[in-house]
mmCIF file of C-alpha atoms and ligand atoms in Angstrom:
data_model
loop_
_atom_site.group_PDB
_atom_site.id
_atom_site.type_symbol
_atom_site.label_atom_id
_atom_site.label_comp_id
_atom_site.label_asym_id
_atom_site.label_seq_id
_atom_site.Cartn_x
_atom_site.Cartn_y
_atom_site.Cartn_z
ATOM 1 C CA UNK O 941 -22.898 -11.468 16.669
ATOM 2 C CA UNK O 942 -19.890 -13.060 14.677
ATOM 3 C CA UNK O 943 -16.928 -14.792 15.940
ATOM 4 C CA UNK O 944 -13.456 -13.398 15.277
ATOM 5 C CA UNK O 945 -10.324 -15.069 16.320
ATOM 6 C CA UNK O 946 -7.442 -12.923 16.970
ATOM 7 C CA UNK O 947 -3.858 -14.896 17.570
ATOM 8 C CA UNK O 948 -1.952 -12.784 19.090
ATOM 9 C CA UNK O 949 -2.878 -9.510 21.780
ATOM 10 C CA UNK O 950 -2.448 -5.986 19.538
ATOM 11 C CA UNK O 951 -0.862 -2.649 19.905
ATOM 12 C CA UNK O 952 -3.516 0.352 20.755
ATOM 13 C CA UNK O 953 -7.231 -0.276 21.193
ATOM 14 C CA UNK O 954 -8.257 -1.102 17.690
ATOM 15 C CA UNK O 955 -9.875 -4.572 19.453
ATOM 16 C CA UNK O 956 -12.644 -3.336 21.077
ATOM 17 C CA UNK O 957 -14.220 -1.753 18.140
ATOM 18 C CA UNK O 958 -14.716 -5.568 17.328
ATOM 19 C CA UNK O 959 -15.323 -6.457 21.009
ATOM 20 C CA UNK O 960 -18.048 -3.858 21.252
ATOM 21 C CA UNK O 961 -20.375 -5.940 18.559
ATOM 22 C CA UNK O 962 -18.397 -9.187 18.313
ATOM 23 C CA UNK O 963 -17.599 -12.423 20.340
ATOM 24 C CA UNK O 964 -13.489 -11.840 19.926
ATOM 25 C CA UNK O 965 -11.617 -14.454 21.228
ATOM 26 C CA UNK O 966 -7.716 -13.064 21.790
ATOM 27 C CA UNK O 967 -5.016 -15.068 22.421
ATOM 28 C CA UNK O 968 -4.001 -13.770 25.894
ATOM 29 C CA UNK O 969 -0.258 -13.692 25.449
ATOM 30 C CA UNK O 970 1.349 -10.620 24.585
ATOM 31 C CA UNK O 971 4.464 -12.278 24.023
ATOM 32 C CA UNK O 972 3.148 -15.309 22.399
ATOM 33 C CA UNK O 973 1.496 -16.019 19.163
ATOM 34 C CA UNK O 974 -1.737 -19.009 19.153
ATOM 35 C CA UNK O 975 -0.154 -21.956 18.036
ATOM 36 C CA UNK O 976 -1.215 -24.280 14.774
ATOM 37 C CA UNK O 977 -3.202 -26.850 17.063
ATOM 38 C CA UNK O 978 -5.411 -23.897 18.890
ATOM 39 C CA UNK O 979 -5.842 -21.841 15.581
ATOM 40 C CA UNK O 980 -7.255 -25.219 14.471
ATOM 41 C CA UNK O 981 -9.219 -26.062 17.222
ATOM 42 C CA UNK O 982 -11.268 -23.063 17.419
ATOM 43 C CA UNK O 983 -11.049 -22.343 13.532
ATOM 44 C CA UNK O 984 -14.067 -24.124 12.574
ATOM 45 C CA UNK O 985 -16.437 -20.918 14.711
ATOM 46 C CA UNK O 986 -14.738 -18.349 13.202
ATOM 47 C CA UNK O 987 -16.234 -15.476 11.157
ATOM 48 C CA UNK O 988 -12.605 -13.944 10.979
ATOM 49 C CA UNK O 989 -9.515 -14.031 11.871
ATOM 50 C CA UNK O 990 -6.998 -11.600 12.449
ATOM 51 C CA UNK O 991 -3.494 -13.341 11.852
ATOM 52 C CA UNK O 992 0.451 -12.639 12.138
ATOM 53 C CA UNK O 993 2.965 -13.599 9.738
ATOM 54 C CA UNK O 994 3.923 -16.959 11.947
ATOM 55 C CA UNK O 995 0.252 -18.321 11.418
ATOM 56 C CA UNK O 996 0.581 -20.370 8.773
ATOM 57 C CA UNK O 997 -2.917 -20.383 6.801
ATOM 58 C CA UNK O 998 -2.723 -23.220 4.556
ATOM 59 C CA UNK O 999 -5.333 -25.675 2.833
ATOM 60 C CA UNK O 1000 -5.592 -27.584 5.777
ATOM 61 C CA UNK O 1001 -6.705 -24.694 8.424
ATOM 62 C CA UNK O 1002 -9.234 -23.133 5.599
ATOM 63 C CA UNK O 1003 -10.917 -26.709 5.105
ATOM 64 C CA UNK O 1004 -11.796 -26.315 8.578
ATOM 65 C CA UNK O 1005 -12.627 -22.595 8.498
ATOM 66 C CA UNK O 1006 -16.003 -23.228 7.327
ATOM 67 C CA UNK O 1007 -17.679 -20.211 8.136
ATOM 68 C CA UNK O 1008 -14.217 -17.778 7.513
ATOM 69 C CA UNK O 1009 -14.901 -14.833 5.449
ATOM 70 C CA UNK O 1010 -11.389 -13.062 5.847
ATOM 71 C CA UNK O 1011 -8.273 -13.782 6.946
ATOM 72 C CA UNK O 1012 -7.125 -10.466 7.670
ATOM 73 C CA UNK O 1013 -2.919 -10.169 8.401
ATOM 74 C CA UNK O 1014 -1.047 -8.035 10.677
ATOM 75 C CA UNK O 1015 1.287 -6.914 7.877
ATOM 76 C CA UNK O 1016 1.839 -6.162 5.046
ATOM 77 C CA UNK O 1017 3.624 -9.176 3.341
ATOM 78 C CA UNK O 1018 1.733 -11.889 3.433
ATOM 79 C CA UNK O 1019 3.460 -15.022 2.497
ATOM 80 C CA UNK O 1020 2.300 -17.198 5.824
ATOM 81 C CA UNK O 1021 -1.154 -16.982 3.910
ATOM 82 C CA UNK O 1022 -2.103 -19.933 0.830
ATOM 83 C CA UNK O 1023 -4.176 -16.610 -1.207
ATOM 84 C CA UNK O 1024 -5.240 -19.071 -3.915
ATOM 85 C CA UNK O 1025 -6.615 -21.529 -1.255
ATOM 86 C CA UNK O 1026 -8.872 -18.714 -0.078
ATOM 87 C CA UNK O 1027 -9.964 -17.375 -2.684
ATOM 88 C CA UNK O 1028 -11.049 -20.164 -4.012
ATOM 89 C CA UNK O 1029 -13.543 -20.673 -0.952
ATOM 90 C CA UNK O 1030 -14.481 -17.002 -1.422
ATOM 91 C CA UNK O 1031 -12.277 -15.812 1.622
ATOM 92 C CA UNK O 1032 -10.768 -12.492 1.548
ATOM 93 C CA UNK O 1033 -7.571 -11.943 2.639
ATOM 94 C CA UNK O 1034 -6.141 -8.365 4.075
ATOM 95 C CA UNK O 1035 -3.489 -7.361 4.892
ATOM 96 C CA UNK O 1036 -2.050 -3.804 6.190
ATOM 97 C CA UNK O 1037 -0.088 -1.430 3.389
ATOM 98 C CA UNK O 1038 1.178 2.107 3.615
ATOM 99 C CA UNK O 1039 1.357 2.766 7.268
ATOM 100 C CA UNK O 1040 4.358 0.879 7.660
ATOM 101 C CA UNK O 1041 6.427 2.204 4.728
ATOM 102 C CA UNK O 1042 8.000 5.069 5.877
ATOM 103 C CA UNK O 1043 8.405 3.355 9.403
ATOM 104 C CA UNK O 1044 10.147 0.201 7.501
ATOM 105 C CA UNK O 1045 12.284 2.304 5.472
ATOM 106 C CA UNK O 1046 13.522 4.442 8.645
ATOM 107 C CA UNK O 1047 14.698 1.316 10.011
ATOM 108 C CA UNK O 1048 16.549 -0.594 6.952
ATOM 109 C CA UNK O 1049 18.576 3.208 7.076
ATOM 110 C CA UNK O 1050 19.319 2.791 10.977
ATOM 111 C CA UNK O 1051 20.769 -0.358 9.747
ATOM 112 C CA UNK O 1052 22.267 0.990 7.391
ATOM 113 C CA UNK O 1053 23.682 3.630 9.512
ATOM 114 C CA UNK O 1054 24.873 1.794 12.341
ATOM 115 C CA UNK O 1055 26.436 -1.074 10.230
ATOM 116 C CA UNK O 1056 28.910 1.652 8.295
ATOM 117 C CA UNK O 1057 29.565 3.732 11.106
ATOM 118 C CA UNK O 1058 29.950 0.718 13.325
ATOM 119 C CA UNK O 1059 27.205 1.918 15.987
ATOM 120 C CA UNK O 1060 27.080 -1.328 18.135
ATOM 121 C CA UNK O 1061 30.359 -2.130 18.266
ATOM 122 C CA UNK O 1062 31.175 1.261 19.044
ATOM 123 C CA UNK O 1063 28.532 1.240 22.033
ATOM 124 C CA UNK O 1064 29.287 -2.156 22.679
ATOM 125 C CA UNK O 1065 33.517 -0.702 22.988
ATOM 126 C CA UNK O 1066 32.256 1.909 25.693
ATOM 127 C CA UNK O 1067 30.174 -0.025 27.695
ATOM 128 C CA UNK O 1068 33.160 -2.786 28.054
ATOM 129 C CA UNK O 1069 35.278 -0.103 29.601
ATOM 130 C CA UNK O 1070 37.576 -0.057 26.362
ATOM 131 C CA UNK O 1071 37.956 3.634 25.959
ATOM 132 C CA UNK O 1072 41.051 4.462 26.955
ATOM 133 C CA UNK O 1073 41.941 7.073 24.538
ATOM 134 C CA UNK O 1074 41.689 8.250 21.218
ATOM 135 C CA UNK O 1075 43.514 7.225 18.243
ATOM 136 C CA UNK O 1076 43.246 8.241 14.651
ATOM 137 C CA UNK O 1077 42.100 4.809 13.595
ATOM 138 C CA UNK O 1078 39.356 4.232 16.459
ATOM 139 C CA UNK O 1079 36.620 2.097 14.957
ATOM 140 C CA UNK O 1080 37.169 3.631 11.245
ATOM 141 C CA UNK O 1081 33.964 2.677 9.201
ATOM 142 C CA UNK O 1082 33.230 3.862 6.119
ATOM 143 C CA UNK O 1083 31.194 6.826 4.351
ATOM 144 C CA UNK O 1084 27.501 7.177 3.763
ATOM 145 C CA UNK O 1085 27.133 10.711 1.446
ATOM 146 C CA UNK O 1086 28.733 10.233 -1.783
ATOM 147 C CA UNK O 1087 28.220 6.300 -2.185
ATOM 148 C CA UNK O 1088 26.070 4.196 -4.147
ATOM 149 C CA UNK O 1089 22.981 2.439 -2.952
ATOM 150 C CA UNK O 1090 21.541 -0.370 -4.627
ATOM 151 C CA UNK O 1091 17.726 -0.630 -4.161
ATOM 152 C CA UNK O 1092 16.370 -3.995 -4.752
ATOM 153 C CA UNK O 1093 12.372 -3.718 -5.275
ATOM 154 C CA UNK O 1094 11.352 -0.307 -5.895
ATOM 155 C CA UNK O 1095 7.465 -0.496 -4.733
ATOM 156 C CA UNK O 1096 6.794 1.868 -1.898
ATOM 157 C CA UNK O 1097 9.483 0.741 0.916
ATOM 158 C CA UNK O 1098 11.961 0.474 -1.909
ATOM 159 C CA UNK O 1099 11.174 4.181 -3.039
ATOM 160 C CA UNK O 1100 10.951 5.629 0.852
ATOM 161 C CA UNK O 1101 14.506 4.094 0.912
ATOM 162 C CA UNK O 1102 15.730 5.739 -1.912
ATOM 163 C CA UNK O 1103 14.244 9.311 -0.277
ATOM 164 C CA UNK O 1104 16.000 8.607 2.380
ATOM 165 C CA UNK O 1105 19.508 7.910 0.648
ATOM 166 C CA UNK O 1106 18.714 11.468 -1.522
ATOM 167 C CA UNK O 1107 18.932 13.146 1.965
ATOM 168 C CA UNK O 1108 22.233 11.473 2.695
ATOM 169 C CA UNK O 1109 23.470 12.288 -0.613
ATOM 170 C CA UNK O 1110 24.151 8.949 -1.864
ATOM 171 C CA UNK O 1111 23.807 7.973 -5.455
ATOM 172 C CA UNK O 1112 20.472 5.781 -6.079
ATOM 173 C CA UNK O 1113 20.580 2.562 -8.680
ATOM 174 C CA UNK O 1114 17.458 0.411 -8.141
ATOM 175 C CA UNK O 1115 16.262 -3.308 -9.955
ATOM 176 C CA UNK O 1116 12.511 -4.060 -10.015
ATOM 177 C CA UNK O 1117 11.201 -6.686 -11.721
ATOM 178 C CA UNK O 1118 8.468 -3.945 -13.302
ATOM 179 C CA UNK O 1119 11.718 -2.696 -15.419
ATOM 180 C CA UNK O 1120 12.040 1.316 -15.705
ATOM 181 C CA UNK O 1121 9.609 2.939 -13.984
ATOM 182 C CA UNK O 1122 11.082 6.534 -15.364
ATOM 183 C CA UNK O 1123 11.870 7.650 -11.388
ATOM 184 C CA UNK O 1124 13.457 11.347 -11.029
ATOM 185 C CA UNK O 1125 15.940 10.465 -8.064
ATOM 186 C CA UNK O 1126 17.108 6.652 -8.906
ATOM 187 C CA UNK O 1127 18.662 5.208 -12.020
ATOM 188 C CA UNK O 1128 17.058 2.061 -13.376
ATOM 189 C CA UNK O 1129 19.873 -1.239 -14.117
ATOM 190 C CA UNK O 1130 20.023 -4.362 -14.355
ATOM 191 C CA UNK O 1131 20.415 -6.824 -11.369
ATOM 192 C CA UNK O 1132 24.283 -7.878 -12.037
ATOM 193 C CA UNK O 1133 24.731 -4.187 -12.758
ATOM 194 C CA UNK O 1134 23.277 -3.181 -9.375
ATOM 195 C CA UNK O 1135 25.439 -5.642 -7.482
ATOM 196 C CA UNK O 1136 28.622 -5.010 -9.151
ATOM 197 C CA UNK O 1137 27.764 -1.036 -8.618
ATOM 198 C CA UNK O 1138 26.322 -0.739 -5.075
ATOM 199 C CA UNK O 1139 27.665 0.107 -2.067
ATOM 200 C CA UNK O 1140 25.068 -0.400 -0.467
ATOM 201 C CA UNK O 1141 22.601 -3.320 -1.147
ATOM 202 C CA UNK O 1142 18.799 -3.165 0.171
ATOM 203 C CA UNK O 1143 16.533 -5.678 -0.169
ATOM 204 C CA UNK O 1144 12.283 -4.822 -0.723
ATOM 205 C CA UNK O 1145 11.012 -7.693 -2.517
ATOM 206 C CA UNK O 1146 8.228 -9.913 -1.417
ATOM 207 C CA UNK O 1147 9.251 -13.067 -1.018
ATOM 208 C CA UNK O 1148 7.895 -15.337 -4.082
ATOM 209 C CA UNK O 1149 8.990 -18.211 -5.769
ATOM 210 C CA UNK O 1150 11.360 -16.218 -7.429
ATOM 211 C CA UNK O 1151 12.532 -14.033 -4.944
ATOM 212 C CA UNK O 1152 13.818 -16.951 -2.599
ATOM 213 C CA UNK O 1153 17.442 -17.158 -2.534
ATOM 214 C CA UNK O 1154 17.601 -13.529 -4.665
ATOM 215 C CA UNK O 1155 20.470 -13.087 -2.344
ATOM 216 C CA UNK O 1156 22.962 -16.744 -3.187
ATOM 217 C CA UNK O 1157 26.475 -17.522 -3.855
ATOM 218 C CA UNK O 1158 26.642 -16.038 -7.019
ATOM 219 C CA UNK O 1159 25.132 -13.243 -6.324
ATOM 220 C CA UNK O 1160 27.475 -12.241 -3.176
ATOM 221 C CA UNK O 1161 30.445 -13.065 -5.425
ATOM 222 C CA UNK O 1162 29.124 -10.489 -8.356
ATOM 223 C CA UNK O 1163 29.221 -7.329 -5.263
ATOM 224 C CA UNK O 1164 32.103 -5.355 -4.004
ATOM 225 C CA UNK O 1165 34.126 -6.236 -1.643
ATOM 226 C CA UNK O 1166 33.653 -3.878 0.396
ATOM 227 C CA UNK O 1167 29.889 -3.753 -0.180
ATOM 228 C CA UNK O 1168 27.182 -4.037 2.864
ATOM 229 C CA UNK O 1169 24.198 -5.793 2.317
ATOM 230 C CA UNK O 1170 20.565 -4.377 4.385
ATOM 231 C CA UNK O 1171 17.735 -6.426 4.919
ATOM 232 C CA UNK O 1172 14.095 -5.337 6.210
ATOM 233 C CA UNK O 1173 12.222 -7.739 3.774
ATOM 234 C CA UNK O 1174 11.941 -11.414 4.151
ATOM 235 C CA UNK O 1175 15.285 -13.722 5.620
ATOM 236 C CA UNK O 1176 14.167 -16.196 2.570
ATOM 237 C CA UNK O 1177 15.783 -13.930 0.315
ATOM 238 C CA UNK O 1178 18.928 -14.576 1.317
ATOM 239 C CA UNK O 1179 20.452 -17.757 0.978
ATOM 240 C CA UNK O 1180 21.967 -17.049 4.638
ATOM 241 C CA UNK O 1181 24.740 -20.326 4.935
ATOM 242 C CA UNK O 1182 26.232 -18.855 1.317
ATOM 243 C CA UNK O 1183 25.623 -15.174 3.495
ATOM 244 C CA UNK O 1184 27.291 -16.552 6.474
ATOM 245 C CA UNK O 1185 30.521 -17.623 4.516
ATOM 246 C CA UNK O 1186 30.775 -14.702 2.162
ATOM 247 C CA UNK O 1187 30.763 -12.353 5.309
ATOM 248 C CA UNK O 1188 33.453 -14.810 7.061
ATOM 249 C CA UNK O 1189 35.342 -15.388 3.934
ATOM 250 C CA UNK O 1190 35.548 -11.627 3.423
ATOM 251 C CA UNK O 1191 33.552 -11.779 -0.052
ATOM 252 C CA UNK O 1192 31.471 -8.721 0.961
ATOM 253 C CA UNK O 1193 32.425 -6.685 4.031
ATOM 254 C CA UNK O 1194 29.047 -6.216 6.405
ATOM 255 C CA UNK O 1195 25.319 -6.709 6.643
ATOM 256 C CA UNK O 1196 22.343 -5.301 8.297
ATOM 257 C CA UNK O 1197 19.638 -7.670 9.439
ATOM 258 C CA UNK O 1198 16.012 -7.514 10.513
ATOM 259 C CA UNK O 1199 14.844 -11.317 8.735
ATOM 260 C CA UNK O 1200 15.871 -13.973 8.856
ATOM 261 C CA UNK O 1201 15.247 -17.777 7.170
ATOM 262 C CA UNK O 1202 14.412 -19.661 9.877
ATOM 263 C CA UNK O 1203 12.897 -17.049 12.418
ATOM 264 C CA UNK O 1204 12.803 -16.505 15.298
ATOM 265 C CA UNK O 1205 16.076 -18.993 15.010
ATOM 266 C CA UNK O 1206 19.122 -17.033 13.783
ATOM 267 C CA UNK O 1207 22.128 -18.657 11.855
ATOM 268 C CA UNK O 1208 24.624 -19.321 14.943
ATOM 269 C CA UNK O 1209 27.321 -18.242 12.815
ATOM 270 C CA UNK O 1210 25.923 -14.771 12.675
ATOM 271 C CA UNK O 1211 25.922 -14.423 16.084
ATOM 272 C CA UNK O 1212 29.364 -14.636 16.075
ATOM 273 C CA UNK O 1213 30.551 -12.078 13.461
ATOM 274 C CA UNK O 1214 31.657 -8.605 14.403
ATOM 275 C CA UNK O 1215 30.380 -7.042 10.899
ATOM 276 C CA UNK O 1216 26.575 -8.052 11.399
ATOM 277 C CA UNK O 1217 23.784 -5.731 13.054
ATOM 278 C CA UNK O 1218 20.829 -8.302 13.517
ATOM 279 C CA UNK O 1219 17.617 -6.896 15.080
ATOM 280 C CA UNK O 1220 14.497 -9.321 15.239
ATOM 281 C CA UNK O 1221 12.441 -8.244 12.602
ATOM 282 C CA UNK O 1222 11.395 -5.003 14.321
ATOM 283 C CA UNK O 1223 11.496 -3.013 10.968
ATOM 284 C CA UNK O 1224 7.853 -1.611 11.589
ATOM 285 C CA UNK O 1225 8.276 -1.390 15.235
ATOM 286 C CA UNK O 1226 6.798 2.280 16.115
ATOM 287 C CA UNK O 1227 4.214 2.316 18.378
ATOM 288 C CA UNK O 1228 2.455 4.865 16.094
ATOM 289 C CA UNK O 1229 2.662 2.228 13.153
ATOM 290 C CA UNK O 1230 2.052 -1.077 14.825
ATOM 291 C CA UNK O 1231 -1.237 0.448 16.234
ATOM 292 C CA UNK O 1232 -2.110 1.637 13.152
ATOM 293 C CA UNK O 1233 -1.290 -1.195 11.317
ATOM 294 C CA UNK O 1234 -4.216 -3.166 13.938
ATOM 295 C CA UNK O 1235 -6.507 0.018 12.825
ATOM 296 C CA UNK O 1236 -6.400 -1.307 9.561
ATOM 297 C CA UNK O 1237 -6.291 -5.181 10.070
ATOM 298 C CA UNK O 1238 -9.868 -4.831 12.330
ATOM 299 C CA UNK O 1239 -11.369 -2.093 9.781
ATOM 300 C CA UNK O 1240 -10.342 -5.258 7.573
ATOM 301 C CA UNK O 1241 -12.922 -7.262 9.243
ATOM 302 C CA UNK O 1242 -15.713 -4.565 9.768
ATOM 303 C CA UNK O 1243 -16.076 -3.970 6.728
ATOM 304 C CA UNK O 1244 -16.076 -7.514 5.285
ATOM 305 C CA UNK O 1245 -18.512 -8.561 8.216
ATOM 306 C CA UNK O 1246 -20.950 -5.859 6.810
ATOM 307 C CA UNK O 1247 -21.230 -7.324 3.534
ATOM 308 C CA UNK O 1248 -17.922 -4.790 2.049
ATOM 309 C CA UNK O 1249 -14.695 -5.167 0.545
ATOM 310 C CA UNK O 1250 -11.829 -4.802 2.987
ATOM 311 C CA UNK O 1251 -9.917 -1.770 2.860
ATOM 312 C CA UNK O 1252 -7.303 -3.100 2.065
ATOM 313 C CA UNK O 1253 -7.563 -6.823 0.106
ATOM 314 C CA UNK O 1254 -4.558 -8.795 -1.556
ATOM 315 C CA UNK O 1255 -7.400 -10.933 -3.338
ATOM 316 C CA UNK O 1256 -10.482 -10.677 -5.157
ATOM 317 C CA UNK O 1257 -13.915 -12.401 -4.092
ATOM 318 C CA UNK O 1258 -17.500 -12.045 -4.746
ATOM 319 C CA UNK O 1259 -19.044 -9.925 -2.063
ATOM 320 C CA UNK O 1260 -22.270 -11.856 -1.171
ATOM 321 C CA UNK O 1261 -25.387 -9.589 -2.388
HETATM 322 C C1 8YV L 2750 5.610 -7.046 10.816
HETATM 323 C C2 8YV L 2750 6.277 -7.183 8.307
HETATM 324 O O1 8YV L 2750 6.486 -6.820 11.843
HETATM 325 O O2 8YV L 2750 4.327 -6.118 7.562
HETATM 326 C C3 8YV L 2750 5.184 -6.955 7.327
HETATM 327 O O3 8YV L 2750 5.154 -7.628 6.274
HETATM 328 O O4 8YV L 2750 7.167 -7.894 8.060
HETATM 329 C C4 8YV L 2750 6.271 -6.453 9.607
HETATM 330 O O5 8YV L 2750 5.709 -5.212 9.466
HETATM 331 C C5 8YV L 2750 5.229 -8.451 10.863
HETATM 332 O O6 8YV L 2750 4.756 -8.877 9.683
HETATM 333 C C6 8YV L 2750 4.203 -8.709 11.968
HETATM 334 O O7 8YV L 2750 3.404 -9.847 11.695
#
């Protein structure tokens, strides 16, 4: 019987496949995520754990992980995890791609959606008891069909976005750091190209090194003016103070947000602006995804825990004839 930490309750009823042959200890909040002083008190029993992005894993935690054979995350991104530190003590690490792509990329289009066509401030106008009649110029936003969308990080999010904008008829320019990757329904250019061109701007890059602060000064200078920036990746990306005064300085005209730098704290200053739509990072939020993305983060364990390689592993180790 091995011992699996798990730091926060999941979706579904993926748990008690490891229940049924495990000792699992779950966090018991729903709401709450095991904090760095628990994860590192009981660390040191562990078999496994099953992580969320706001467990940091870090050199210090996997010292004490003696016995840890995977850290298996709740996501997909995985940039709470140190991936050299554990694989250099032979730990896998999983995490949970492809379920949540299609799910993600629904979302960064509702935000999308609702930041041109002005959704919540429109509900927001009804429910104050503002409509009073209609006038020609009522909450005017701006057009979806015919514009251009600039895809930032074409892997699979990035290219379910760009399906989606096909649909809408938009026009599809994408950057990715792989260059050209000879796509049918998106035109490959440059990064200053795609922010002088876009429309639209939407972020799906990882956050790395050199993806932090993608998003800076310059870079909101170089789009339109009347451009709206979407993002469903990681709030890092953005340098959000140089965000927050090139949306109150009028240097771009909206944004969508799901992430954010600081989470779960939010830049007061967005708070305030009319032109935002901030959700709290809820991209993959469908119950059909969530539980499937625990599916995937305990078939993780199994199948390390039974001598395999996880189904889905971000690094390589020796499995242990
Ligand atoms: C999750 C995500 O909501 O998978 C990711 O990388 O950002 C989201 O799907 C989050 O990571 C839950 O831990």
């Amino acid at each position: 019987m091995k011992k699996i930490i798990v730091t926060c309750r999941l979706p579904g009823n993926a748990l008690d496949r490891l229940s049924k042959k495990h000792k699992v200890h779950i966090h018991a909040s729903r709401n709450e995520v095991m904090n760095d002083d628990e994860l590192m008190h009981r660390i040191g029993n562990a078999d496994a754990i099953i992580t969320l992005l706001s467990n940091k894993i870090d050199e210090r935690l996997l010292e004490a992980g003696k016995k840890l054979k995977i850290v298996s995350n709740y996501a997909v991104g995985y940039n709470n995890i140190d991936v050299n530190a554990c694989t250099k003590r032979n730990i896998w690490v999983g995490h949970t791609p492809g379920v949540l792509t299609d799910t993600t990329a629904d979302f960064g289009f509702a935000l999308l959606l609702a930041c041109a066509r002005r959704v919540v401030e429109a509900d927001r106008y009804v429910r104050e008891n503002k409509f009073d009649g209609w006038y020609p110029d009522l909450l005017m936003g701006t057009d979806i069909h015919s514009k251009t969308i600039g895809v930032v990080g074409m892997g699979r999010i990035g290219q379910a976005m760009a399906k989606r904008a096909n649909g809408f008829d938009m026009n599809v320019i994408y950057y990715d750091k792989e260059g050209d990757l000879g796509l049918q329904n998106a035109k490959y250019v440059d990064f200053e190209e795609l922010l002088a061109k876009s429309d639209y701007v939407s972020l799906h890059v990882p956050l790395l090194d050199s993806t932090k602060h993608l998003i800076n000064k310059e870079a909101l200078a170089r789009m339109k003016q009347s451009a709206i920036l979407i993002n469903t990746a990681r709030g890092e990306v953005i340098d959000e103070a140089a965000l927050v005064e090139a949306l109150n300085n009028e240097v771009i005209s909206g944004a969508g947000l799901d992430v954010y730098e600081a989470e779960p704290q939010v830049h007061p200053n967005l708070l305030a602006l009319n032109n935002v739509v901030l959700a709290p990072h809820i991209a993959s939020s469908s119950r059909e995804t969530r539980e499937e993305m625990a599916n995937i983060a305990v078939e993780n364990v199994i199948k390390v825990l039974n001598g395999e390689e996880p189904l889905h592993a971000v690094n390589k180790v020796k499995v242990e004839e």
